[in-house]
Every structure is written in C-alpha cells, then in structure tokens.
Short mmCIF file of C-alpha atoms in Angstrom, two decimals:
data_model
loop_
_atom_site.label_atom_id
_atom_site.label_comp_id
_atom_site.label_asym_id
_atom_site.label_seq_id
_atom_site.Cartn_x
_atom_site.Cartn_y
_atom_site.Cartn_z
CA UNK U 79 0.00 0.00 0.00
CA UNK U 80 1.00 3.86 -0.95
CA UNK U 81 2.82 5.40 2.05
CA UNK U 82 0.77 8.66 0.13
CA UNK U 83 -2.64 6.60 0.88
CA UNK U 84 -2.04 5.54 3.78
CA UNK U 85 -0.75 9.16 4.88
CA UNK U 86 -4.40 10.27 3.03
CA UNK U 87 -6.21 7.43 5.63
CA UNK U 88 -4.42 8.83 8.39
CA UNK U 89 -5.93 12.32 7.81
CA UNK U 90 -9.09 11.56 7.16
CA UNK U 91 -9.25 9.98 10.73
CA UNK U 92 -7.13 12.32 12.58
CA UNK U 93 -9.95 14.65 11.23
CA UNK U 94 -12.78 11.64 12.18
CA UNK U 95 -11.65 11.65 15.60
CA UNK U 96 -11.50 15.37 15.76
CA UNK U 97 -14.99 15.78 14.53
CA UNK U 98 -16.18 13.41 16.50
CA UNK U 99 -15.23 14.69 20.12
CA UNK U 100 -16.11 18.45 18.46
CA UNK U 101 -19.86 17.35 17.88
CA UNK U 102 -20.11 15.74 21.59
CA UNK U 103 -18.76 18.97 22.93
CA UNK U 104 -20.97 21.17 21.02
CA UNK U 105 -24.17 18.31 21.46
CA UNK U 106 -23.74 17.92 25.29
CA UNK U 107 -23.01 21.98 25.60
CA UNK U 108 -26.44 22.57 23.64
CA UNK U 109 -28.31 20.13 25.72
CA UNK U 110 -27.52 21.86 28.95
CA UNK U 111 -28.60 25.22 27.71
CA UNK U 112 -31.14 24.25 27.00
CA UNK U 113 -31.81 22.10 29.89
CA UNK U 114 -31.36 25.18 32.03
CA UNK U 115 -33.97 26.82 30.04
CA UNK U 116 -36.37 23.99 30.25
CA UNK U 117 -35.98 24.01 33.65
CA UNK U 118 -36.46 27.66 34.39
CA UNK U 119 -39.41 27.83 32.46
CA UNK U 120 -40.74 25.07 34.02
CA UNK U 121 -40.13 26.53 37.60
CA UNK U 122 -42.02 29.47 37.05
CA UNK U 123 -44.69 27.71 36.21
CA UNK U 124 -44.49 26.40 39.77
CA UNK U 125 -43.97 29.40 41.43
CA UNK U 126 -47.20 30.49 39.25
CA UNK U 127 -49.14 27.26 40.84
CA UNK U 128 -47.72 27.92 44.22
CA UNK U 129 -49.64 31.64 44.38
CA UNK U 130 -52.90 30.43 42.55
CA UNK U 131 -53.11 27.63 45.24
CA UNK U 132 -52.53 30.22 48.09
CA UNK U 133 -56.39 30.49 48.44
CA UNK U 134 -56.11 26.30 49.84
CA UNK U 135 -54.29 27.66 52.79
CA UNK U 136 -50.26 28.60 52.86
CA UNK U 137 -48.70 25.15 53.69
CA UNK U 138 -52.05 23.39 54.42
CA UNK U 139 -52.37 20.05 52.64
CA UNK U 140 -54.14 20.63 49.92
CA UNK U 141 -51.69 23.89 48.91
CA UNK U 142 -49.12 21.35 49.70
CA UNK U 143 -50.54 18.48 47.65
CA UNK U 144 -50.15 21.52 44.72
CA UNK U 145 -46.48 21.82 44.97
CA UNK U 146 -45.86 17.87 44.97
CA UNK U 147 -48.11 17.60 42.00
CA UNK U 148 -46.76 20.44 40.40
CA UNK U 149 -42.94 19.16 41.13
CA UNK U 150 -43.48 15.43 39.53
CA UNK U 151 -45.14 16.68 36.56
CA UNK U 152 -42.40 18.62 35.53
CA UNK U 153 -39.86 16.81 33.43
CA UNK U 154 -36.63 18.80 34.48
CA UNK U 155 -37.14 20.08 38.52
CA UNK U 156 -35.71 17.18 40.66
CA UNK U 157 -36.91 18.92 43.94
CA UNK U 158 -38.35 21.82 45.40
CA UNK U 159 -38.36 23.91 48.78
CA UNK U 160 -40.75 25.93 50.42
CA UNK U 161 -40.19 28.85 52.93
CA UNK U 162 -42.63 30.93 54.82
CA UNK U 163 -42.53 33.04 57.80
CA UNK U 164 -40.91 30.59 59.62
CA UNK U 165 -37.99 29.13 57.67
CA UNK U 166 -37.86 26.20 55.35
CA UNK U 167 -41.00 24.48 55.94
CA UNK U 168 -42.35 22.25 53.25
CA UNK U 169 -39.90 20.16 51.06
CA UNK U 170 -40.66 18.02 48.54
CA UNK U 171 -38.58 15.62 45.66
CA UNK U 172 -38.44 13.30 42.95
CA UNK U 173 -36.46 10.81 43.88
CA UNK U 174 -35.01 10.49 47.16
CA UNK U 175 -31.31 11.84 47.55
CA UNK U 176 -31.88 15.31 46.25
CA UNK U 177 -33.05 16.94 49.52
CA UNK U 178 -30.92 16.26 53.23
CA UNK U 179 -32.17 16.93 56.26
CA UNK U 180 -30.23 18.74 59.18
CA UNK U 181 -32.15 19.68 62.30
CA UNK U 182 -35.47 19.40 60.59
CA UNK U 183 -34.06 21.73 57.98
CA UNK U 184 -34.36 20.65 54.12
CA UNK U 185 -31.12 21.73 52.35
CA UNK U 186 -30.41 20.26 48.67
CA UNK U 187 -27.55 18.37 48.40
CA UNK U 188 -24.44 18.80 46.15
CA UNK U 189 -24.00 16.10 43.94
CA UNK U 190 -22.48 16.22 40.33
CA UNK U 191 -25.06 16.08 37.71
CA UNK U 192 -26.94 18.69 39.95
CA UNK U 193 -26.90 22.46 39.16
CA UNK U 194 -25.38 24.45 41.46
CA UNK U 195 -27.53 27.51 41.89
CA UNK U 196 -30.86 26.52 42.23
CA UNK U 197 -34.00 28.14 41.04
CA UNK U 198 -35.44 30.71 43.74
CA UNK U 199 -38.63 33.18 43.73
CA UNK U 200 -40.72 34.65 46.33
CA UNK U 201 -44.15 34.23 46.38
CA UNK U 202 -47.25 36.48 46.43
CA UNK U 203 -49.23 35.19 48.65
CA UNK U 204 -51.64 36.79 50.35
CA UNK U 205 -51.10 37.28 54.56
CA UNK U 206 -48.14 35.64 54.28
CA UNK U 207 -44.94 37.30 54.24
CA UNK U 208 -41.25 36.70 53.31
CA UNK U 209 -42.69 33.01 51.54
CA UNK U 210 -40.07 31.91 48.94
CA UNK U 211 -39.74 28.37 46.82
CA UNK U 212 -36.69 27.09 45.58
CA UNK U 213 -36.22 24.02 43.09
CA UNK U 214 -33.38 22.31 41.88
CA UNK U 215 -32.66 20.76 38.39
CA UNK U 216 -30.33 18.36 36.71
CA UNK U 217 -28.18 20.32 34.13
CA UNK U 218 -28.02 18.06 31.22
CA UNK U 219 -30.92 15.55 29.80
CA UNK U 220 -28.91 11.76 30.62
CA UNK U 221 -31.32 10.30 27.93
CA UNK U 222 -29.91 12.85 25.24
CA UNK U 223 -26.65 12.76 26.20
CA UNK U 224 -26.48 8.82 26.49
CA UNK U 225 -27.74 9.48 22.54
CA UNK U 226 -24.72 11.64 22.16
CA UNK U 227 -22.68 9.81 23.36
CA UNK U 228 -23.44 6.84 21.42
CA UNK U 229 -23.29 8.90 18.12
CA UNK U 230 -19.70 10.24 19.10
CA UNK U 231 -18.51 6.71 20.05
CA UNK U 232 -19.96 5.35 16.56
CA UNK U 233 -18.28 7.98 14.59
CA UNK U 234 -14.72 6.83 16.65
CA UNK U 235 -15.04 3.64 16.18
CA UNK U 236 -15.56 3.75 12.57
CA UNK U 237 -12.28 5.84 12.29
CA UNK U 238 -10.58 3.15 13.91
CA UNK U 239 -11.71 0.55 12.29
CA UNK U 240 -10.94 2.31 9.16
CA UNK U 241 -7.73 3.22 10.34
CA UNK U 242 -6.95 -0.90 11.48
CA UNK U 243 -8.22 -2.07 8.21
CA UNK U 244 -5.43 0.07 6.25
CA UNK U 245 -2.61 -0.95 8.62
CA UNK U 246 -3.85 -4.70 7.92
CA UNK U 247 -3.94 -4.03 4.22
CA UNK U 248 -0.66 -2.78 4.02
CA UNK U 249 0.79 -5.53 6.18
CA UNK U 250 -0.27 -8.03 3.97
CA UNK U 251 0.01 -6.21 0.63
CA UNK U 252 2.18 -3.68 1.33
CA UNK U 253 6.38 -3.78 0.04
CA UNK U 254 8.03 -4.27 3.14
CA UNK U 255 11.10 -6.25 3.32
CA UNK U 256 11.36 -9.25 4.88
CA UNK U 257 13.67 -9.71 7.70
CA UNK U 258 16.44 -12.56 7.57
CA UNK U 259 19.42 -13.41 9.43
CA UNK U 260 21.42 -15.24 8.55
CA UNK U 261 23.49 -17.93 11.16
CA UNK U 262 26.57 -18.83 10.96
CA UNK U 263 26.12 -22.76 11.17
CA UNK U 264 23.62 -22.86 8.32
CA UNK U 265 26.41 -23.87 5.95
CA UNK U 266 26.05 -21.18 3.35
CA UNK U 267 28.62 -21.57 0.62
CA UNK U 268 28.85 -17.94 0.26
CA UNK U 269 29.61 -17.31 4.52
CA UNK U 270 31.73 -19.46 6.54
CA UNK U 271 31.27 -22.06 9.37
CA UNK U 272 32.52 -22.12 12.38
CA UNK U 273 34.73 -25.51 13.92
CA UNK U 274 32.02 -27.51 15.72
CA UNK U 275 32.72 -29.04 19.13
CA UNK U 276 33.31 -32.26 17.51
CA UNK U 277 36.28 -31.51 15.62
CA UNK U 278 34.78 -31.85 12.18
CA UNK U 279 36.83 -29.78 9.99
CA UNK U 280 34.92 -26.84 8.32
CA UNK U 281 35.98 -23.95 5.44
CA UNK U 282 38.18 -21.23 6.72
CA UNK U 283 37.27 -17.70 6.43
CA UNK U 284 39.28 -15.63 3.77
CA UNK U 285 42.63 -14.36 5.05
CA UNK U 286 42.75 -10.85 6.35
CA UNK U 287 44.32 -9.81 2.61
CA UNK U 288 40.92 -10.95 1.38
CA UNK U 289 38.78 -9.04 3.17
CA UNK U 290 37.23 -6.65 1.11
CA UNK U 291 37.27 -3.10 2.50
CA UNK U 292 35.12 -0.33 1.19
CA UNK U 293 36.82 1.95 -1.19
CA UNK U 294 36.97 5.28 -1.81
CA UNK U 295 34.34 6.91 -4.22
CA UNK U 296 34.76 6.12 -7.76
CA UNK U 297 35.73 9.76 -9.85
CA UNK U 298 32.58 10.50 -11.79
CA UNK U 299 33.41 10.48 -15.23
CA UNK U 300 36.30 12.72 -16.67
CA UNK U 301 37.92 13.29 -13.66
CA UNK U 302 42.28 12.29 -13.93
CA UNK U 303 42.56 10.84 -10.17
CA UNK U 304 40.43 9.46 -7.40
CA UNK U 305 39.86 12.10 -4.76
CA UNK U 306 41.71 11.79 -1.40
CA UNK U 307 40.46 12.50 1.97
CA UNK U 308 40.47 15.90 3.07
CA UNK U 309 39.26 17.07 6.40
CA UNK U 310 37.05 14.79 8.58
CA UNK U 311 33.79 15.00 6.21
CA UNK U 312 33.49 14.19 2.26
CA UNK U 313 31.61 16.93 0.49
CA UNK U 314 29.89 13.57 -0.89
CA UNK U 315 27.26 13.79 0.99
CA UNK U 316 29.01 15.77 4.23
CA UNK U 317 29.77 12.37 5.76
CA UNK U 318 32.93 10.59 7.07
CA UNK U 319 35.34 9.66 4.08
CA UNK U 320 35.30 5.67 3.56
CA UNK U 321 38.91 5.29 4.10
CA UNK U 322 37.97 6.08 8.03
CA UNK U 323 35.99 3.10 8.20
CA UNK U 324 38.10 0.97 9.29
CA UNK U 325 40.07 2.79 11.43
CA UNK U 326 37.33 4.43 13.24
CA UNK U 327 35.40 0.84 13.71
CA UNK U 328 38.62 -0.69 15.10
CA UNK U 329 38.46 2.31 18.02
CA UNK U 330 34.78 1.61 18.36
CA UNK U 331 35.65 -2.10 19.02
CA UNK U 332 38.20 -1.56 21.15
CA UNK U 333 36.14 0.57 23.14
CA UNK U 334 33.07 -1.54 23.43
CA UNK U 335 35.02 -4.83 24.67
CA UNK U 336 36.78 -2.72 27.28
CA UNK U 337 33.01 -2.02 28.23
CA UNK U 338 31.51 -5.46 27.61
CA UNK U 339 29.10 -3.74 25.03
CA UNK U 340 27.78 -4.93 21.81
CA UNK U 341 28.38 -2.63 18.48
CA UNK U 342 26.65 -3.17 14.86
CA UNK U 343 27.91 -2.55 11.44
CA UNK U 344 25.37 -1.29 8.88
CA UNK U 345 25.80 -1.16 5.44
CA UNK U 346 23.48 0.18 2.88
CA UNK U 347 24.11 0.62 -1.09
CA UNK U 348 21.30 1.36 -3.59
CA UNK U 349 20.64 -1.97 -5.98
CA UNK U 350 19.50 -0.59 -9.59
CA UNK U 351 19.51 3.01 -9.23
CA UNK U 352 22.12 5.97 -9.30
CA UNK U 353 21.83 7.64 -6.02
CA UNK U 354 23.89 10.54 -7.38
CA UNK U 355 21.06 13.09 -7.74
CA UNK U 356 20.18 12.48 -4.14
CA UNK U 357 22.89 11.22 -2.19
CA UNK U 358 23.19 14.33 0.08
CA UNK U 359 19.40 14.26 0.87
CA UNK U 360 19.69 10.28 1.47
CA UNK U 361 22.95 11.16 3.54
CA UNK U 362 21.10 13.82 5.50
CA UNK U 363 17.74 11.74 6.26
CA UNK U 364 20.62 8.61 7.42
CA UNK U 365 22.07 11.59 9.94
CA UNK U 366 18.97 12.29 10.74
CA UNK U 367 17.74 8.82 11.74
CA UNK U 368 21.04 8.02 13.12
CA UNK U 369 21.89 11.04 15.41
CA UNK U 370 25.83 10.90 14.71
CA UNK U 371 27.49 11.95 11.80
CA UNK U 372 31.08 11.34 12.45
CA UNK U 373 29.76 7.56 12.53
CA UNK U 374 28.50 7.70 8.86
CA UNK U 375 30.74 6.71 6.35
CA UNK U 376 30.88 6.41 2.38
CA UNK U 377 30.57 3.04 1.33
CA UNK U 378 31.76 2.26 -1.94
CA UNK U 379 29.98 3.81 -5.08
CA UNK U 380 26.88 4.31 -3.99
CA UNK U 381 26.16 3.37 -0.44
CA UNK U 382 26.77 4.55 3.49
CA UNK U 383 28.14 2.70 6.28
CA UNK U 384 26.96 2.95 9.90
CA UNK U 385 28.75 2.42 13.16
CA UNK U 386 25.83 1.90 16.15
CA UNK U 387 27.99 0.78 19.31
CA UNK U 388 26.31 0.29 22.41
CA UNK U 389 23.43 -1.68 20.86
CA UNK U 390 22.35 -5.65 20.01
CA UNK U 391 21.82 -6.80 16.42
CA UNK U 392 18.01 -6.82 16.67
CA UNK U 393 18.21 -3.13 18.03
CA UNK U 394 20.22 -2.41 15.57
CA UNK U 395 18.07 -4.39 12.55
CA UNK U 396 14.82 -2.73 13.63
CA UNK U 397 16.19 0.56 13.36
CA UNK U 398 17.32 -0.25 9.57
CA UNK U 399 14.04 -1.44 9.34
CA UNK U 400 12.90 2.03 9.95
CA UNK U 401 15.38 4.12 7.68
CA UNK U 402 14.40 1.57 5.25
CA UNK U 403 10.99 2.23 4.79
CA UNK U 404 11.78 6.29 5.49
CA UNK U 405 13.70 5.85 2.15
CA UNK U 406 11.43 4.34 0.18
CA UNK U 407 8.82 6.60 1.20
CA UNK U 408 10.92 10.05 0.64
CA UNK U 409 12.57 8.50 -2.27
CA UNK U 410 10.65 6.01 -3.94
CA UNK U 411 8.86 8.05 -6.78
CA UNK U 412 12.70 8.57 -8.37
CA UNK U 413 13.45 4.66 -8.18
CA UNK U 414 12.51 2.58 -11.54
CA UNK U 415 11.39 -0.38 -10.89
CA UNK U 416 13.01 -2.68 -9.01
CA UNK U 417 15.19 -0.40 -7.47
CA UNK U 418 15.60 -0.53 -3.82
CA UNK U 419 18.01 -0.12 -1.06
CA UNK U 420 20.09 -3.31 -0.05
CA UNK U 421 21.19 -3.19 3.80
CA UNK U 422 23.35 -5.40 4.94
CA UNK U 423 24.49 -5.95 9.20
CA UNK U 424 26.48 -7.87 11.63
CA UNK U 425 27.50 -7.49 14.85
CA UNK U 426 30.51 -7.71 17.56
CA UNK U 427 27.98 -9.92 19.57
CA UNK U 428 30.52 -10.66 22.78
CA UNK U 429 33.50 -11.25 20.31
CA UNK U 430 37.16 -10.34 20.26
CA UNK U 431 36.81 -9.49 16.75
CA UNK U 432 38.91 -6.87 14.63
CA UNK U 433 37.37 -4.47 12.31
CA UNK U 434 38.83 -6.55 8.75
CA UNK U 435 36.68 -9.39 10.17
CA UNK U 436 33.45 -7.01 10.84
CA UNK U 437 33.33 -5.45 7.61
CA UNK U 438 33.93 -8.90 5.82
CA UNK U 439 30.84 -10.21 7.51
CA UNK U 440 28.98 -7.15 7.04
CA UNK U 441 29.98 -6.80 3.12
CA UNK U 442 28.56 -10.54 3.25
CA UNK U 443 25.53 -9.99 4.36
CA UNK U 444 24.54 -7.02 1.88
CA UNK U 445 25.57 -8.96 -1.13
CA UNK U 446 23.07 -11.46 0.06
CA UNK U 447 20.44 -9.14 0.20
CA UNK U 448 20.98 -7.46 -2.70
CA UNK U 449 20.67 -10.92 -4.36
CA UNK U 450 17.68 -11.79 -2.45
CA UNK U 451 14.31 -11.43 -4.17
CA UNK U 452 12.19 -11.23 -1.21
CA UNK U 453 14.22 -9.52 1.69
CA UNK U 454 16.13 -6.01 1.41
CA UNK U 455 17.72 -6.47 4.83
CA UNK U 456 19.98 -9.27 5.81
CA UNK U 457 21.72 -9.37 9.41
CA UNK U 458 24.88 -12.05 10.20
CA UNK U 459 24.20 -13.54 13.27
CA UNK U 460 27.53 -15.15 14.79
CA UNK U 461 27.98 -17.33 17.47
CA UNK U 462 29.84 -16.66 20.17
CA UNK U 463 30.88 -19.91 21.63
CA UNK U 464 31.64 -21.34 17.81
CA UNK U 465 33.10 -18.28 16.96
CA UNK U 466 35.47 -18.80 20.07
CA UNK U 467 36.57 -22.36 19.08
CA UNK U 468 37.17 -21.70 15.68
CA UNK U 469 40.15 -19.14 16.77
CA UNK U 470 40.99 -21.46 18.98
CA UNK U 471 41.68 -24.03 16.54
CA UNK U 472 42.91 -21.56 14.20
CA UNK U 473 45.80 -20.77 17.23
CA UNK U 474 46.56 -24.60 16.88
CA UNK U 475 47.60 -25.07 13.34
#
C-alpha cells in the first residue's frame, strides 16, 4: 500500500476523531442550555401554581398536595423547597437523595449532575410574608446525552476501524522487506562455518588480505585521479570519508570490549539506481535517523556505512528497518522499478573481533540481500561460543 494513501487514511481519521469529540462537545453543551432553560421555564410555572393555590391555605395540605403535584409533573425540577414566615417548611422531591435533612431543615444536596444555583422566587401570597420556593434541576438531559454519546462513540469507532483495516492491508500487501538473518552454522557456501565441538573440519574464512574493505568513491566520469580525503567529512554527501571506516570501527571495538558492550555494522548501497542526484538528501535523512554523523561513512559507489555501538543486532536491525521504509517513502517516486536499497548488518555480539573481520561479515551480508528477491535487509548472526573455538583451533595449526 501507498505510504501517500495511507498518509491520506491517516488524515481523514485524525480529522474523524476530531470531529467526533467536536460534535459531543458542542451536542452535550447545547443540551444543557437548554436544559437550564427547560428548567427555568418550568419553575415558574411552579412558582405560578404555588400563588394560585394560596387560596387552599399557605402550607395546608391541599396547597401542599399543589407543589408535589406540580414538582413530579415537571420533566426537568428534581426537587423543590418551600419557605414561609418561619424558615424552610415544606420540602418536597423526585427521587429520594436530592433533599438532606439537618435539624429538621431541608437543604439540597451537592451532587455532580446537579446544578449548582438553584432556582429561587418569592411568592405572592396573600397574609403571608417573606414566603419563597426554591427548586433544583439536573443540568443536562442523561437520555440525550447517552444518545450523544453513542453517536460520538460510533463515529470513533468507525475511524478506527478504518484506520486498522489500512494498517492490515498494508501488512499483507504492502512492500516491506522481509527480515532474515542469517546464522553462521547454516552452511552457506557464500559465509563461513565455524569448527564444531566435535572436531569436524569446516571452510576457513578468507585471510585478512581478502577481506574486502570499502573503497573510496569512484571519480565520476572525466575526472584524472580518485579524490583523497580531506578534512574529517566528504563533500559527498558531508559524511565521514570511507577510508575512516576501518580505522574508526577498530576504536569503536576496542572501546566496546573494554566495556563489555555490543556494536553493529550497517551497510546500505542502492541496488538498480544511481543515487547521485540524491545522495546528500539520502545522507542527511541517514544523519537524521542516526543522530551521529562522524559515525556515517561512504561506502563504496553508492552506499553509506553505519557504526551503532552500544546496541544488540536486533536493536540495531529494527532501526534499519525504519530508515528503510523512510527511504522508500521520501525517495521512492525517483526509483525505476526494481530499485531498492540493499542493507546489509552484523554485529561484535561478545567477540574479540577486529574491524577486517566485521566489515567482511557485514559486506557478506549485503551482497546477500541485494541478491535476495524477497528480503532487502539481511543481518549475520555469529555465534559466540563457535566463533570462540574456531580461533581457537585456528591458534593450533
């Protein structure tokens, strides 16, 4: 799947989920407006009931009977209270747990859901002086804001599901390479294996002489002499010249097994494409994703190299992973097709190893996955305890 249509997908639920929440804020802020004017309009009605039923007698029970009546009618008022000459003297609710009681004295109580400010008025009643009702009210409707709710959850849910069905779509359709390490006792004509603990006598690796270093760039085409390193950086791309590389891992090494860390050696060339017209933005988006420059190098024509010390193989392979897929996204509308970018990896992985052997195992692994039609990535996995024996037995001969 498109990175561009999936980045459309995205968008149009980022905007989903956005809408969504913005229609249950404005819904539920609606509802309580107008529950508050629901409610006040249905309180003066009371109040108007209250003074038409003075002639029954102020808080006789038939004027009393009135206000109940007139209180569980009424579809917002939850409660109401009555005062007369002589205080709070008639109180009357709903459902019980609106009004408390404290030395005979009705107060409402303070609950969320409930308004704050009650409803008051004084009555005109005649004879009777200082008489007031008060009447309290839930601020929102709970059967239209269950609605709401279920509207804005509906709308979030189909984002999501939207949103899953893409990522599952481009998992199983998508171009993503598929990860492969490759072991060192899996007998591979093309890598070595190490001396088992039988004794069985197995292929040596290529002498140190063999090992095939990266080279300086190639001079583009009319240029007399290949270009030497000047400075710390190559204005190739403003990375670390390739003939660094092996000095600068052979530190690195040295460093991490005084330490007892791990280190990784990436590198990454592009398979059926000249890079040329974008290595500097391809060496700046590596930078980038890899934080240190001075531990970028040129790698031969048309690749990079990458020192990552202080971290495990997998670490190391997920976060290729991720640069890989950056590149074809950024990049991908220059490639023909076919074109990709071939990474290769290995690691020290608790070994005394020197930086010849590294970069032999590393160059390994990227010509395998630039000959592999279904993964981009390959890692060299070694083994420690093998790898041990087998310089152990080389000490011998």
């Amino acid at each position: 799947m498109r990175p561009r249509f999936s980045s459309i997908i995205g968008l149009f639920c980022l905007l989903a989920y956005g809408g969504a929440l913005g229609y249950g804020i404005y819904k539920t802020h609606r509802s309580i407006y107008v529950q508050h004017n629901n409610s006040e309009k249905e309180f003066y009605e009371l109040v108007d009931t209250a003074n038409a039923a003075g002639v029954l007698g102020f808080m006789d029970q038939p004027f009393r009977d009135v206000i109940r009546d007139g209180v569980m009618r009424s579809k917002t008022l939850q409660g109401a209270i009555l005062s007369g000459p002589y205080g709070n003297e008639y109180a009357v609710e709903r459902k019980e747990g609106i009004i408390t009681w404290t030395n005979d004295i009705p107060r409402f109580v303070t609950r969320f859901g409930l308004s704050r400010n009650p409803h008051w008025a004084k009555l005109n009643i005649e004879g009777i002086r200082n008489a007031s009702i008060s009447a309290m009210y839930y601020i929102i409707d709970y059967g239209e804001f269950t609605v709401i709710l279920r509207h804005t959850l509906m709308a979030i849910l189909a984002a999501l599901a939207l949103a899953l069905l893409t990522m599952i779509a481009g998992a199983l359709f998508g171009k993503h390479p598929a990860p492969r390490i490759i072991n060192v006792d899996m007998g591979d004509a093309r890598t070595f294996k190490f001396a088992e603990s039988t004794g069985e006598k197995q292929a040596k690796p290529p002498e140190k002489k063999e090992a095939p270093p990266p080279q300086n760039r190639q001079p583009a085409a009319g240029e007399e002499e290949e270009e030497r390193p000047k400075g710390l950086y190559s204005p190739h791309g403003n990375i670390s010249w390739a003939a660094y590389t092996k000095e600068r891992l052979a530190s690195e090494l040295h460093r991490c097994a005084a330490f007892e860390q791990d280190l990784v050696l990436i590198a990454m060339e592009f398979d059926s494409v000249d890079p040329r017209p974008f290595f500097n933005e391809f060496t700046e988006m590596a930078v980038k994703h890899f934080t240190l420059r001075d531990l970028i190098f040129e790698w031969g024509n048309q690749g990079i190299a990458v020192i990552i010390p202080n971290a495990d193989l997998d670490q190391a392979f997920t976060r290729a992973e991720e640069f890989h897929a950056k590149v074809l996204s950024g990049f991908a509308p220059r490639f023909s097709s076919g074109a990709d970018l071939a990474i290769g990896l290995s690691s020290r992985a608790g070994r005394l190893i020197d930086a010849e052997r590294l970069i032999f195992e590393t160059s390994q692994a990227l010509a395998k996955a630039k000959e592999d039609p279904v993964s981009s990535l390959v890692a060299f996995r070694s083994d420690p305890e093998k790898y041990r024996a087998f310089i152990a037995a080389q000490g011998k001969e």
